[in-house]
Amino acid sequence: MTIALKPAHLRLPPGPVDLTAIDSGATPGVDDGKKAGEAALAGLGDELSALQERLYAEGVAGIGPGRAVLLVLQGMDTSGKGGTLRHTVGLVDPQGVRISSFKKPTKEELEHDFLWRIRKALLGKGIIGVFDRSHYEDVLVVRVHQLAPKDEVERRYDAINAFEAELAAAGVTFIKCMLHISAETQKERLLARLEDPTKHWKFNPGDIDERAHWPAYREAYEIALERTNTEVAPWYVVPSDHKWYRNLAIGALLHDTLSHMNPQWPRADFDVEEQKRRLADEKPVA
Ligand code: AMP
Ligand code: MG
């Protein structure tokens, strides 16, 4: 299958956001089904891996100002952040990837500004950073459950934009993905977890309580997406009712991003011929 799927299929246009108008079961840019989609993702693997290695090599060699990718995964429970890590991010060399999962903040984290723990998780040059949840929780769950004063939440959208602009200027390319599922899909996935004893560890009874807040979460997402959908850190809404499509779409976004960055193999900073001669002339070492 040739992949017609392009970032433009997923890019959230600027302006007000209505998530109910975006079909979470759609497969934009892909006409074939699951089998072909899985094969297409596997086909992307080699190239993704080669691009990532070049980015990493650039970072090690200290070429240019130092570049990195930051893949931000946001979505409701069961939307597939973990699955994306396994199936898509898992295609590249783990040495070049840093995954950070953001849970309920600790007491210490709560004593600092909300970006404190995020800054601590920032990456080095040449790395693909992946945020499993992120600073967006601080305007999502925090907004829905009023865990911070209203004016503090209001302040955070601009703070996020300033923070992301600062990182972008320092060489970070953002891929912000909202994993969009329907409430019905979440219900099916929670039920599947309950029916499979090997998945009980993933089940949290609180997730069912959170479902009562689905409309409030949708609204919080719509506000966050609209207010932080910037040129330097745009949002992609990834229809995620089909797991295979979600995995392929995020793979395609990563591939497109890395291709555009076009990282180059560093040139040797030594004389290759001279090093070959040294090995050839070597006296026995043992
Ligand atoms: P999970 O990703 O399913 O392991 O769950 C992590 C939980 O941590 C979710 O319920 C998030 O909403 C919660 N969480 C993450 N970041 C924050 C935050 N900044 N404030 C409050 N809760 C958070
Ligand atoms: Mg959970």
Short mmCIF file of C-alpha atoms and ligand atoms in Angstrom, two decimals:
data_model
loop_
_atom_site.label_atom_id
_atom_site.label_comp_id
_atom_site.label_asym_id
_atom_site.label_seq_id
_atom_site.Cartn_x
_atom_site.Cartn_y
_atom_site.Cartn_z
CA MET A 1 0.00 0.00 0.00
CA THR A 2 1.31 3.46 -0.78
CA ILE A 3 0.54 5.77 2.08
CA ALA A 4 -1.47 8.75 0.95
CA LEU A 5 -1.75 9.76 4.57
CA LYS A 6 -0.17 13.19 5.03
CA PRO A 7 0.09 15.48 8.06
CA ALA A 8 -2.50 17.72 6.36
CA HIS A 9 -5.09 14.97 6.88
CA LEU A 10 -4.64 15.29 10.64
CA ARG A 11 -3.58 18.90 11.15
CA LEU A 12 -6.09 20.80 13.21
CA PRO A 13 -7.03 24.01 11.38
CA PRO A 14 -6.69 27.25 13.37
CA GLY A 15 -9.81 28.58 15.04
CA PRO A 16 -12.57 27.20 17.23
CA VAL A 17 -12.56 23.43 17.69
CA ASP A 18 -15.60 21.16 17.65
CA LEU A 19 -14.48 17.61 18.41
CA THR A 20 -17.97 16.25 17.74
CA ALA A 21 -17.44 17.27 14.11
CA ILE A 22 -14.32 15.11 13.81
CA ASP A 23 -15.12 11.42 13.26
CA SER A 24 -13.04 9.37 15.69
CA GLY A 25 -13.70 6.27 13.57
CA ALA A 26 -12.46 7.77 10.31
CA THR A 27 -9.24 6.75 8.56
CA PRO A 28 -8.26 9.90 6.64
CA GLY A 29 -5.70 9.35 3.90
CA VAL A 30 -6.06 5.56 4.04
CA ASP A 31 -8.54 3.61 1.92
CA ASP A 32 -7.48 0.11 2.90
CA GLY A 33 -8.26 -1.60 6.16
CA LYS A 34 -6.45 -3.04 9.14
CA LYS A 35 -4.26 -5.63 7.42
CA ALA A 36 -2.88 -3.20 4.86
CA GLY A 37 -2.51 -0.53 7.53
CA GLU A 38 -0.44 -2.77 9.75
CA ALA A 39 1.73 -3.76 6.80
CA ALA A 40 2.21 -0.11 5.88
CA LEU A 41 3.38 0.72 9.40
CA ALA A 42 5.84 -2.19 9.35
CA GLY A 43 7.06 -0.88 5.98
CA LEU A 44 7.71 2.53 7.53
CA GLY A 45 9.82 0.97 10.26
CA ASP A 46 13.12 0.71 8.40
CA GLU A 47 13.04 4.28 7.17
CA LEU A 48 11.91 5.62 10.52
CA SER A 49 14.71 3.77 12.17
CA ALA A 50 17.32 5.06 9.70
CA LEU A 51 16.11 8.66 10.06
CA GLN A 52 16.12 8.40 13.82
CA GLU A 53 19.66 7.03 13.82
CA ARG A 54 20.82 9.97 11.71
CA LEU A 55 19.16 12.42 14.07
CA TYR A 56 20.84 10.70 17.00
CA ALA A 57 24.22 10.72 15.24
CA GLU A 58 23.84 14.45 14.59
CA GLY A 59 23.18 14.99 18.26
CA VAL A 60 26.18 12.95 19.37
CA ALA A 61 28.42 14.75 16.89
CA GLY A 62 27.11 18.12 18.03
CA ILE A 63 26.24 19.25 14.52
CA GLY A 64 24.47 22.58 14.26
CA PRO A 65 22.45 24.06 17.11
CA GLY A 66 21.19 20.62 18.21
CA ARG A 67 17.80 19.34 17.20
CA ALA A 68 15.26 17.11 18.85
CA VAL A 69 11.69 15.92 18.32
CA LEU A 70 9.02 16.03 20.99
CA LEU A 71 6.00 13.80 20.41
CA VAL A 72 3.21 14.76 22.80
CA LEU A 73 0.49 12.14 23.28
CA GLN A 74 -2.72 13.32 24.86
CA GLY A 75 -6.02 11.48 25.01
CA MET A 76 -8.66 10.04 27.28
CA ASP A 77 -8.03 6.77 29.11
CA THR A 78 -7.82 3.82 26.68
CA SER A 79 -7.20 6.15 23.73
CA GLY A 80 -3.98 4.24 23.13
CA LYS A 81 -1.03 6.22 24.39
CA GLY A 82 0.62 2.99 25.57
CA GLY A 83 -0.23 1.18 22.34
CA THR A 84 1.35 3.98 20.32
CA LEU A 85 4.52 3.67 22.39
CA ARG A 86 4.69 -0.07 21.75
CA HIS A 87 3.69 -0.23 18.12
CA THR A 88 4.98 3.03 16.64
CA VAL A 89 7.68 4.50 18.86
CA GLY A 90 8.86 0.90 19.35
CA LEU A 91 9.95 0.79 15.71
CA VAL A 92 13.05 2.85 16.41
CA ASP A 93 16.17 2.27 18.50
CA PRO A 94 15.25 2.79 22.16
CA GLN A 95 18.64 4.43 22.78
CA GLY A 96 17.47 7.49 20.91
CA VAL A 97 14.09 7.77 22.61
CA ARG A 98 13.13 9.24 26.00
CA ILE A 99 9.64 8.45 27.20
CA SER A 100 8.19 10.49 30.05
CA SER A 101 4.84 9.54 31.59
CA PHE A 102 3.12 12.24 33.58
CA LYS A 103 0.91 11.01 36.40
CA LYS A 104 -0.87 12.82 39.19
CA PRO A 105 1.74 15.32 40.44
CA THR A 106 3.63 14.50 43.63
CA LYS A 107 3.55 16.79 46.64
CA GLU A 108 6.92 18.18 45.62
CA GLU A 109 5.79 18.79 42.04
CA LEU A 110 2.69 20.60 43.27
CA GLU A 111 4.88 23.02 45.19
CA HIS A 112 6.35 24.24 41.91
CA ASP A 113 4.98 25.83 38.76
CA PHE A 114 3.22 23.29 36.55
CA LEU A 115 6.03 23.41 33.98
CA TRP A 116 8.71 22.52 36.53
CA ARG A 117 8.38 18.77 36.14
CA ILE A 118 8.02 19.14 32.38
CA ARG A 119 11.30 21.06 32.08
CA LYS A 120 13.01 18.36 34.11
CA ALA A 121 11.92 15.80 31.53
CA LEU A 122 13.37 17.71 28.60
CA LEU A 123 15.66 16.01 26.23
CA GLY A 124 19.11 16.22 24.88
CA LYS A 125 20.16 16.81 21.30
CA GLY A 126 19.27 14.19 18.72
CA ILE A 127 16.61 12.58 20.89
CA ILE A 128 13.00 11.74 20.13
CA GLY A 129 11.21 12.67 23.31
CA VAL A 130 7.78 11.24 23.91
CA PHE A 131 5.35 12.60 26.48
CA ASP A 132 2.71 10.11 27.61
CA ARG A 133 0.39 12.82 28.96
CA SER A 134 2.05 16.17 29.39
CA HIS A 135 1.71 19.76 30.56
CA TYR A 136 -1.70 19.66 28.88
CA GLU A 137 -3.07 17.71 31.86
CA ASP A 138 -2.66 20.98 33.73
CA VAL A 139 -5.41 22.54 31.61
CA LEU A 140 -7.45 19.34 31.13
CA VAL A 141 -7.97 17.24 34.27
CA VAL A 142 -7.11 20.34 36.30
CA ARG A 143 -9.79 22.39 34.55
CA VAL A 144 -12.43 19.65 34.71
CA HIS A 145 -11.88 19.00 38.41
CA GLN A 146 -11.00 22.57 39.37
CA LEU A 147 -7.69 21.46 40.87
CA ALA A 148 -6.32 24.99 40.47
CA PRO A 149 -7.97 28.42 40.64
CA LYS A 150 -9.72 29.52 37.46
CA ASP A 151 -7.36 32.41 36.75
CA GLU A 152 -4.36 30.12 37.17
CA VAL A 153 -5.79 27.73 34.55
CA GLU A 154 -6.46 30.71 32.26
CA ARG A 155 -2.85 31.85 32.64
CA ARG A 156 -1.53 28.46 31.63
CA TYR A 157 -2.53 28.51 27.96
CA ASP A 158 -0.27 31.47 27.24
CA ALA A 159 2.41 30.01 29.50
CA ILE A 160 2.31 26.80 27.44
CA ASN A 161 2.58 28.74 24.18
CA ALA A 162 5.55 30.72 25.47
CA PHE A 163 7.21 27.55 26.76
CA GLU A 164 6.73 25.69 23.48
CA ALA A 165 7.94 28.68 21.45
CA GLU A 166 11.08 28.81 23.59
CA LEU A 167 11.76 25.13 22.96
CA ALA A 168 11.02 25.41 19.25
CA ALA A 169 13.51 28.27 19.00
CA ALA A 170 16.05 26.01 20.72
CA GLY A 171 15.65 23.33 18.04
CA VAL A 172 12.73 21.19 19.21
CA THR A 173 10.24 20.07 16.58
CA PHE A 174 6.84 19.37 18.12
CA ILE A 175 4.36 16.71 17.09
CA LYS A 176 1.35 17.21 19.36
CA CYS A 177 -1.24 14.46 18.95
CA MET A 178 -4.69 14.31 20.42
CA LEU A 179 -5.79 10.67 20.32
CA HIS A 180 -9.48 11.12 19.56
CA ILE A 181 -11.85 8.31 20.59
CA SER A 182 -15.59 8.15 21.12
CA ALA A 183 -17.15 7.51 24.52
CA GLU A 184 -18.54 4.28 23.06
CA THR A 185 -15.05 3.07 22.07
CA GLN A 186 -13.79 3.80 25.56
CA LYS A 187 -16.66 1.79 27.03
CA GLU A 188 -15.79 -1.18 24.80
CA ARG A 189 -12.11 -0.97 25.72
CA LEU A 190 -12.81 -0.73 29.45
CA LEU A 191 -15.12 -3.73 29.15
CA ALA A 192 -12.43 -5.64 27.24
CA ARG A 193 -10.02 -4.90 30.09
CA LEU A 194 -12.50 -6.29 32.59
CA GLU A 195 -13.10 -9.42 30.56
CA ASP A 196 -9.40 -10.25 30.30
CA PRO A 197 -7.62 -11.08 33.59
CA THR A 198 -4.29 -10.20 31.95
CA LYS A 199 -5.59 -6.67 31.52
CA HIS A 200 -7.00 -6.12 35.00
CA TRP A 201 -3.78 -4.39 36.03
CA LYS A 202 -4.59 -1.67 33.53
CA PHE A 203 -8.09 -1.13 34.87
CA ASN A 204 -8.78 1.65 37.27
CA PRO A 205 -12.33 1.83 38.72
CA GLY A 206 -11.90 5.60 38.77
CA ASP A 207 -11.85 5.59 34.98
CA ILE A 208 -15.59 4.81 35.04
CA ASP A 209 -16.21 7.80 37.32
CA GLU A 210 -14.28 9.97 34.87
CA ARG A 211 -16.67 8.96 32.09
CA ALA A 212 -19.36 11.02 33.77
CA HIS A 213 -17.21 14.05 32.97
CA TRP A 214 -16.84 13.19 29.27
CA PRO A 215 -18.53 16.40 28.00
CA ALA A 216 -16.44 18.51 30.38
CA TYR A 217 -13.27 16.83 29.13
CA ARG A 218 -14.34 17.36 25.55
CA GLU A 219 -14.84 21.05 26.25
CA ALA A 220 -11.50 21.30 28.06
CA TYR A 221 -9.80 19.63 25.08
CA GLU A 222 -11.53 21.95 22.63
CA ILE A 223 -10.38 25.01 24.54
CA ALA A 224 -6.82 23.72 24.94
CA LEU A 225 -6.56 22.68 21.30
CA GLU A 226 -7.81 26.02 20.07
CA ARG A 227 -5.63 28.12 22.34
CA THR A 228 -2.37 26.22 21.90
CA ASN A 229 -2.58 25.37 18.20
CA THR A 230 0.38 27.48 17.18
CA GLU A 231 2.53 27.63 14.06
CA VAL A 232 5.61 26.33 15.93
CA ALA A 233 3.72 23.67 17.86
CA PRO A 234 0.61 22.66 15.93
CA TRP A 235 -1.95 20.08 17.00
CA TYR A 236 -2.87 16.95 15.11
CA VAL A 237 -6.15 15.22 15.91
CA VAL A 238 -5.68 11.50 15.29
CA PRO A 239 -8.90 9.49 14.91
CA SER A 240 -8.15 6.61 17.27
CA ASP A 241 -11.17 4.31 17.35
CA HIS A 242 -9.14 2.07 15.03
CA LYS A 243 -5.91 1.17 16.76
CA TRP A 244 -4.15 0.25 13.53
CA TYR A 245 -5.00 3.65 12.04
CA ARG A 246 -3.79 5.50 15.14
CA ASN A 247 -0.47 3.63 15.06
CA LEU A 248 0.00 4.20 11.35
CA ALA A 249 -1.01 7.87 11.50
CA ILE A 250 1.46 8.69 14.26
CA GLY A 251 4.13 6.70 12.44
CA ALA A 252 3.43 8.74 9.32
CA LEU A 253 3.65 12.00 11.29
CA LEU A 254 6.99 10.97 12.78
CA HIS A 255 8.25 9.91 9.38
CA ASP A 256 7.20 13.13 7.71
CA THR A 257 8.73 15.24 10.49
CA LEU A 258 12.06 13.41 10.43
CA SER A 259 12.17 13.47 6.62
CA HIS A 260 11.74 17.23 6.64
CA MET A 261 14.42 17.63 9.29
CA ASN A 262 16.62 15.58 6.97
CA PRO A 263 19.33 14.77 9.49
CA GLN A 264 22.76 14.05 8.01
CA TRP A 265 25.42 11.55 8.91
CA PRO A 266 28.18 13.49 10.62
CA ARG A 267 31.46 13.68 8.70
CA ALA A 268 34.40 12.10 10.45
CA ASP A 269 36.50 14.64 12.34
CA PHE A 270 39.55 12.40 11.85
CA ASP A 271 41.47 11.21 8.82
CA VAL A 272 39.80 7.93 7.84
CA GLU A 273 42.72 6.72 5.71
CA GLU A 274 45.17 7.41 8.49
CA GLN A 275 43.06 5.41 10.96
CA LYS A 276 42.90 2.50 8.51
CA ARG A 277 46.70 2.59 8.18
CA ARG A 278 47.10 2.58 11.93
CA LEU A 279 44.97 -0.57 12.20
CA ALA A 280 46.80 -2.22 9.32
CA ASP A 281 50.22 -1.47 10.88
CA GLU A 282 49.15 -2.49 14.34
CA LYS A 283 51.45 -4.76 16.36
CA PRO A 284 49.62 -7.66 18.03
CA VAL A 285 47.69 -6.31 21.04
CA ALA A 286 47.36 -9.52 22.96
P1 AMP B 1 -2.59 6.92 33.50
O1 AMP B 1 -2.01 7.72 32.39
O2 AMP B 1 -3.82 6.17 33.10
O3 AMP B 1 -1.60 6.09 34.22
O4 AMP B 1 -3.15 7.94 34.59
C1 AMP B 1 -2.44 9.03 35.01
C2 AMP B 1 -3.40 9.91 35.78
O5 AMP B 1 -2.69 11.04 36.23
C3 AMP B 1 -4.55 10.40 34.93
O6 AMP B 1 -5.74 10.23 35.60
C4 AMP B 1 -4.23 11.87 34.76
O7 AMP B 1 -5.37 12.67 34.61
C5 AMP B 1 -3.49 12.16 36.05
N1 AMP B 1 -2.67 13.35 35.88
C6 AMP B 1 -1.64 13.54 35.03
N2 AMP B 1 -1.16 14.81 35.13
C7 AMP B 1 -1.91 15.43 36.06
C8 AMP B 1 -1.92 16.75 36.61
N3 AMP B 1 -1.04 17.67 36.19
N4 AMP B 1 -2.81 17.02 37.55
C9 AMP B 1 -3.69 16.08 37.98
N5 AMP B 1 -3.74 14.83 37.51
C10 AMP B 1 -2.87 14.50 36.56
MG MG B 2 -5.46 5.24 33.18
#
